[in-house]
Amino acid sequence: MEGKTYLITGANAGAGFEATRVFLSKGAKVVMMNRSVDKSVAAIATLKQEFGNDADVSFIRMDLAVLDSVRKAAEEALKTVPHIDALICNAAIAQVARQEMTVDGFESQLGVNHFGHFLLCGLLFDRIEESAGRMVVVGSNAYKMGLKRIQFDDLNFDTNYTAWNAYAQSKLAQMMFVYELQRRVEAAGKRVQIQVCHPGASRTNLLKDTASPFNKVLWSVISRFIAQSAEKGSWPEVMCATEPKVESEKLYGPTSRAEMVGPIGECPLDECVLDREAATKLWTLSEQKTSRRWSP
């Protein structure tokens, strides 16, 4: 992978950090796009200790919950990263116990997981196309376990908020957007591959800062028996960023034990994520909410 450059959101821990390790071990350059400066500095120090001071890893500060931060981060990336082989949208928050709102007025999980990444993808699309690169979005099988639809009449769950349904909607929106982007890219004949994966059940810090105390304890117990390592959780996004033979309108992830662990392959898709009418409506809404009109 020498000469390759990968941008990864949420890369200072968990699956994003492990994906960074894989790329660096193969000679690639990685630019992490993280919220925390301190954690990013510590992660880079750890990586340079493992791979040497010549390891080409850096970070750009970006808070996906703040659209102005996303804009500034994208501007910095365009100034400092001339070649992007893949943008991996790995960062996420999950199971936020009580309704929280971003500074831009979005339910926090929808804001971080979908709107922040929608804007970032739009701002970096042309640079990625110049490199005939890829966009990889890390989804979740939660998309088909909630209401299985976008609540256009109550996006923020102002009525009857639940951590699970809000998280499921955010991942459905994220994945629905990506499949719509795939269709638009193919129709326009652009040189960008768009891929979707999920990490299965992996032992990461995803719930550490957001879930209720009960859910944190529950996950800490059951994850010992049903989950795989964060390293294995990174394999689907690494594969989607590098494997030559990946296809459109597919979902790649673990294929064993209810798609929680095991070998990486194609996973079945629930029809709710392929609703083209809803996807078109979501795209228009996302452009309005992020003040970014874009089309491949």
Coordinates of C-alpha atoms in Angstrom, one line a residue:
M1 CA 0.0 0.0 0.0
E2 CA 3.0 2.3 -0.4
G3 CA 1.9 5.6 -1.9
K4 CA -1.7 5.1 -0.7
T5 CA -3.5 7.7 1.5
Y6 CA -6.4 6.9 3.8
L7 CA -8.6 9.3 5.8
I8 CA -10.4 7.7 8.7
T9 CA -12.9 9.4 11.0
G10 CA -12.8 8.3 14.6
A11 CA -9.4 6.7 14.4
N12 CA -7.8 7.2 17.8
A13 CA -9.4 4.1 19.3
G14 CA -11.4 1.0 18.5
A15 CA -11.9 -0.3 14.9
G16 CA -10.7 3.0 13.4
F17 CA -7.4 2.7 15.3
E18 CA -7.0 -0.9 14.3
A19 CA -7.6 -0.1 10.6
T20 CA -5.0 2.6 10.9
R21 CA -2.5 0.0 12.2
V22 CA -3.2 -2.3 9.3
F23 CA -2.7 0.5 6.7
L24 CA 0.5 1.7 8.4
S25 CA 1.9 -1.8 8.6
K26 CA 1.6 -2.0 4.8
G27 CA 3.4 1.3 4.2
A28 CA 0.3 3.6 3.6
K29 CA -0.2 7.1 4.9
V30 CA -3.1 7.7 7.3
V31 CA -4.8 10.9 8.3
M32 CA -7.0 10.5 11.3
M33 CA -10.0 12.9 11.6
N34 CA -10.8 12.9 15.4
R35 CA -12.5 15.1 17.9
S36 CA -10.0 14.8 20.7
V37 CA -6.6 16.4 20.3
D38 CA -5.1 14.6 23.4
K39 CA -6.3 11.2 22.4
S40 CA -5.1 11.8 18.8
V41 CA -1.6 12.7 20.0
A42 CA -1.5 9.7 22.3
A43 CA -2.6 7.4 19.5
I44 CA 0.0 8.7 17.1
A45 CA 2.7 8.2 19.8
T46 CA 1.6 4.6 20.2
L47 CA 1.6 4.0 16.5
K48 CA 5.1 5.6 16.0
Q49 CA 6.4 3.5 18.8
E50 CA 5.1 0.4 17.0
F51 CA 6.0 1.3 13.4
G52 CA 8.8 3.8 13.9
N53 CA 9.1 7.5 13.7
D54 CA 8.8 7.4 9.9
A55 CA 5.3 6.1 10.1
D56 CA 3.2 8.5 8.0
V57 CA 0.3 9.2 10.4
S58 CA -1.2 12.5 11.3
F59 CA -4.5 14.0 12.4
I60 CA -7.0 16.7 11.6
R61 CA -9.2 17.8 14.4
M62 CA -12.9 17.4 13.5
D63 CA -16.1 17.2 15.6
L64 CA -18.8 15.6 13.6
A65 CA -21.4 17.0 15.9
V66 CA -20.5 20.6 14.8
L67 CA -21.0 21.3 11.1
D68 CA -18.6 24.3 11.2
S69 CA -15.9 21.9 12.5
V70 CA -16.5 19.5 9.7
R71 CA -16.2 22.4 7.2
K72 CA -12.9 23.5 8.7
A73 CA -11.5 20.0 8.8
A74 CA -12.4 19.4 5.2
E75 CA -10.8 22.7 4.2
E76 CA -7.6 21.6 6.0
A77 CA -7.7 18.2 4.3
L78 CA -8.0 19.8 0.9
K79 CA -5.0 22.0 1.6
T80 CA -2.8 19.3 3.1
V81 CA -3.8 16.0 1.5
P82 CA -3.4 16.1 -2.3
H83 CA -4.3 12.5 -2.9
I84 CA -7.1 10.5 -1.1
D85 CA -7.4 6.8 -2.0
A86 CA -10.2 6.3 0.5
L87 CA -12.3 8.2 3.0
I88 CA -13.5 5.8 5.7
C89 CA -16.5 7.1 7.7
N90 CA -15.8 5.1 10.8
A91 CA -16.7 7.4 13.7
A92 CA -20.1 7.0 15.5
I93 CA -21.9 7.4 18.7
A94 CA -24.5 5.0 20.0
Q95 CA -27.2 4.4 22.5
V96 CA -27.3 8.0 23.9
A97 CA -29.3 7.5 27.0
R98 CA -31.3 10.7 26.9
Q99 CA -32.1 12.9 24.0
E100 CA -29.1 15.3 23.3
M101 CA -29.0 17.9 20.6
T102 CA -26.0 19.1 18.5
V103 CA -25.3 22.8 18.2
D104 CA -26.9 22.7 14.8
G105 CA -30.1 21.4 16.2
F106 CA -30.0 17.7 15.4
E107 CA -30.6 14.7 17.6
S108 CA -27.0 13.8 18.5
Q109 CA -26.7 10.3 16.9
L110 CA -28.4 11.5 13.7
G111 CA -26.1 14.6 13.7
V112 CA -22.9 12.7 14.2
N113 CA -23.5 9.5 12.3
H114 CA -25.3 10.9 9.3
F115 CA -25.4 14.7 8.9
G116 CA -21.7 15.2 9.8
H117 CA -20.5 12.4 7.5
F118 CA -22.9 13.6 4.7
L119 CA -21.3 17.0 4.7
L120 CA -17.8 15.6 4.9
C121 CA -18.4 13.3 1.9
G122 CA -19.8 16.2 -0.1
L123 CA -16.8 18.4 0.7
L124 CA -14.2 15.8 -0.2
F125 CA -15.9 14.1 -3.1
D126 CA -14.1 15.9 -5.9
R127 CA -10.7 15.3 -4.3
I128 CA -11.5 11.6 -4.0
E129 CA -12.7 11.4 -7.5
E130 CA -9.4 12.9 -8.8
S131 CA -7.7 9.9 -7.3
A132 CA -10.3 7.4 -8.5
G133 CA -10.7 6.6 -4.9
R134 CA -13.3 5.2 -2.5
M135 CA -15.7 6.2 0.2
V136 CA -16.4 3.5 2.8
V137 CA -19.2 4.0 5.3
V138 CA -19.2 1.9 8.4
G139 CA -22.9 1.1 9.1
S140 CA -24.5 -1.2 11.6
N141 CA -27.1 -4.0 11.5
A142 CA -29.1 -1.8 13.9
Y143 CA -30.5 -0.1 10.8
K144 CA -33.0 -3.0 10.5
M145 CA -33.7 -3.4 14.2
G146 CA -35.5 -0.1 15.0
L147 CA -38.5 1.5 13.3
K148 CA -36.9 0.6 9.9
R149 CA -37.9 4.0 8.5
I150 CA -36.8 7.7 8.7
Q151 CA -39.1 9.7 10.9
F152 CA -39.3 12.7 8.6
D153 CA -42.1 14.1 10.7
D154 CA -40.0 13.9 14.0
L155 CA -36.4 13.5 13.1
N156 CA -35.2 14.3 16.5
F157 CA -37.5 12.1 18.4
D158 CA -39.0 15.0 20.3
T159 CA -41.9 12.7 21.0
N160 CA -41.1 9.3 22.6
Y161 CA -37.3 9.4 22.4
T162 CA -35.5 6.0 22.9
A163 CA -31.8 5.5 22.7
W164 CA -32.3 2.4 20.5
N165 CA -34.7 3.8 18.0
A166 CA -32.7 7.0 17.6
Y167 CA -29.5 5.1 17.0
A168 CA -31.2 2.7 14.6
Q169 CA -32.6 5.7 12.6
S170 CA -29.1 7.3 12.4
K171 CA -27.5 4.2 11.0
L172 CA -30.4 3.7 8.5
A173 CA -30.1 7.3 7.4
Q174 CA -26.3 6.9 7.0
M175 CA -26.6 3.7 4.9
M176 CA -29.6 4.9 2.9
F177 CA -27.6 7.9 1.9
V178 CA -24.6 5.8 0.8
Y179 CA -26.7 3.5 -1.4
E180 CA -28.3 6.6 -3.0
L181 CA -24.8 8.0 -3.5
Q182 CA -23.8 4.8 -5.2
R183 CA -26.7 5.1 -7.6
R184 CA -25.9 8.8 -8.4
V185 CA -22.2 8.1 -8.9
E186 CA -22.9 5.2 -11.3
A187 CA -25.5 7.3 -13.2
A188 CA -23.0 10.2 -13.5
G189 CA -20.1 7.8 -14.5
K190 CA -17.8 9.2 -11.8
R191 CA -14.7 7.4 -10.8
V192 CA -15.5 6.8 -7.1
Q193 CA -16.4 3.5 -5.5
I194 CA -18.8 3.7 -2.7
Q195 CA -19.0 0.8 -0.2
V196 CA -20.9 -0.1 3.0
C197 CA -19.8 -2.4 5.7
H198 CA -20.6 -3.2 9.3
P199 CA -18.2 -4.4 12.1
G200 CA -20.4 -6.9 13.7
A201 CA -20.2 -7.2 17.5
S202 CA -16.8 -5.9 18.4
R203 CA -15.2 -4.9 21.7
T204 CA -14.7 -1.2 21.3
N205 CA -15.4 1.9 23.4
L206 CA -18.5 2.8 21.3
L207 CA -20.9 2.8 24.3
K208 CA -18.4 4.2 26.9
D209 CA -19.4 7.8 26.8
T210 CA -23.0 7.7 25.8
A211 CA -24.9 4.6 26.9
S212 CA -26.9 4.3 30.2
P213 CA -25.1 2.8 33.1
F214 CA -27.2 -0.4 32.8
N215 CA -26.4 -0.8 29.1
K216 CA -22.7 -0.2 29.8
V217 CA -22.6 -2.9 32.4
L218 CA -24.7 -5.3 30.3
W219 CA -22.4 -4.9 27.3
S220 CA -19.2 -5.3 29.4
V221 CA -20.5 -8.7 30.5
I222 CA -22.1 -10.1 27.3
S223 CA -19.3 -8.8 25.0
R224 CA -16.9 -11.3 26.6
F225 CA -19.0 -14.1 25.1
I226 CA -20.5 -12.8 21.9
A227 CA -18.1 -10.1 20.6
Q228 CA -14.8 -10.2 18.6
S229 CA -11.8 -8.0 19.0
A230 CA -11.6 -4.4 17.7
E231 CA -9.0 -5.6 15.3
K232 CA -11.4 -8.1 13.7
G233 CA -14.1 -5.4 13.8
S234 CA -11.8 -3.3 11.5
W235 CA -11.5 -5.9 8.8
P236 CA -14.7 -5.1 6.9
E237 CA -13.7 -1.4 6.5
V238 CA -10.2 -2.3 5.5
M239 CA -11.5 -4.8 3.0
C240 CA -14.0 -2.3 1.5
A241 CA -11.2 0.3 1.1
T242 CA -8.8 -2.1 -0.6
E243 CA -10.4 -5.2 -2.1
P244 CA -10.7 -5.0 -5.9
K245 CA -13.8 -7.2 -6.2
V246 CA -16.5 -5.4 -4.2
E247 CA -19.9 -4.6 -5.7
S248 CA -22.6 -1.9 -5.4
E249 CA -25.7 -2.2 -3.3
K250 CA -24.0 -4.7 -1.0
L251 CA -23.3 -4.8 2.7
Y252 CA -20.0 -6.5 3.8
G253 CA -19.4 -7.7 7.3
P254 CA -19.0 -10.7 9.6
T255 CA -21.0 -13.7 8.4
S256 CA -21.2 -16.0 11.5
R257 CA -23.5 -16.1 14.5
A258 CA -26.1 -13.7 13.3
E259 CA -23.5 -11.6 11.5
M260 CA -21.8 -10.7 14.7
V261 CA -18.4 -12.4 14.2
G262 CA -16.5 -14.5 11.8
P263 CA -15.2 -14.4 8.2
I264 CA -16.0 -11.2 6.2
G265 CA -18.4 -11.6 3.3
E266 CA -21.7 -10.3 1.8
C267 CA -24.6 -9.9 4.3
P268 CA -28.3 -9.8 3.4
L269 CA -29.9 -6.4 3.1
D270 CA -33.3 -5.5 4.5
E271 CA -35.4 -3.8 1.8
C272 CA -36.0 -0.8 4.1
V273 CA -32.5 0.5 3.3
L274 CA -33.1 0.4 -0.4
D275 CA -36.2 2.5 -0.4
R276 CA -35.4 4.9 -3.3
E277 CA -38.2 7.4 -2.6
A278 CA -37.2 7.8 1.0
A279 CA -33.5 8.0 0.0
T280 CA -34.2 10.8 -2.4
K281 CA -36.2 12.7 0.2
L282 CA -33.4 12.1 2.8
W283 CA -30.8 13.4 0.3
T284 CA -32.7 16.7 -0.2
L285 CA -33.3 17.1 3.5
S286 CA -29.7 16.4 4.2
E287 CA -28.6 19.1 1.7
Q288 CA -31.0 21.6 3.5
K289 CA -29.9 20.7 7.0
T290 CA -26.1 20.9 6.2
S291 CA -26.4 23.9 3.8
R292 CA -24.5 21.9 1.2
R293 CA -26.0 21.1 -2.1
W294 CA -24.0 18.6 -4.0
S295 CA -24.3 16.0 -6.7
P296 CA -21.7 13.5 -8.0

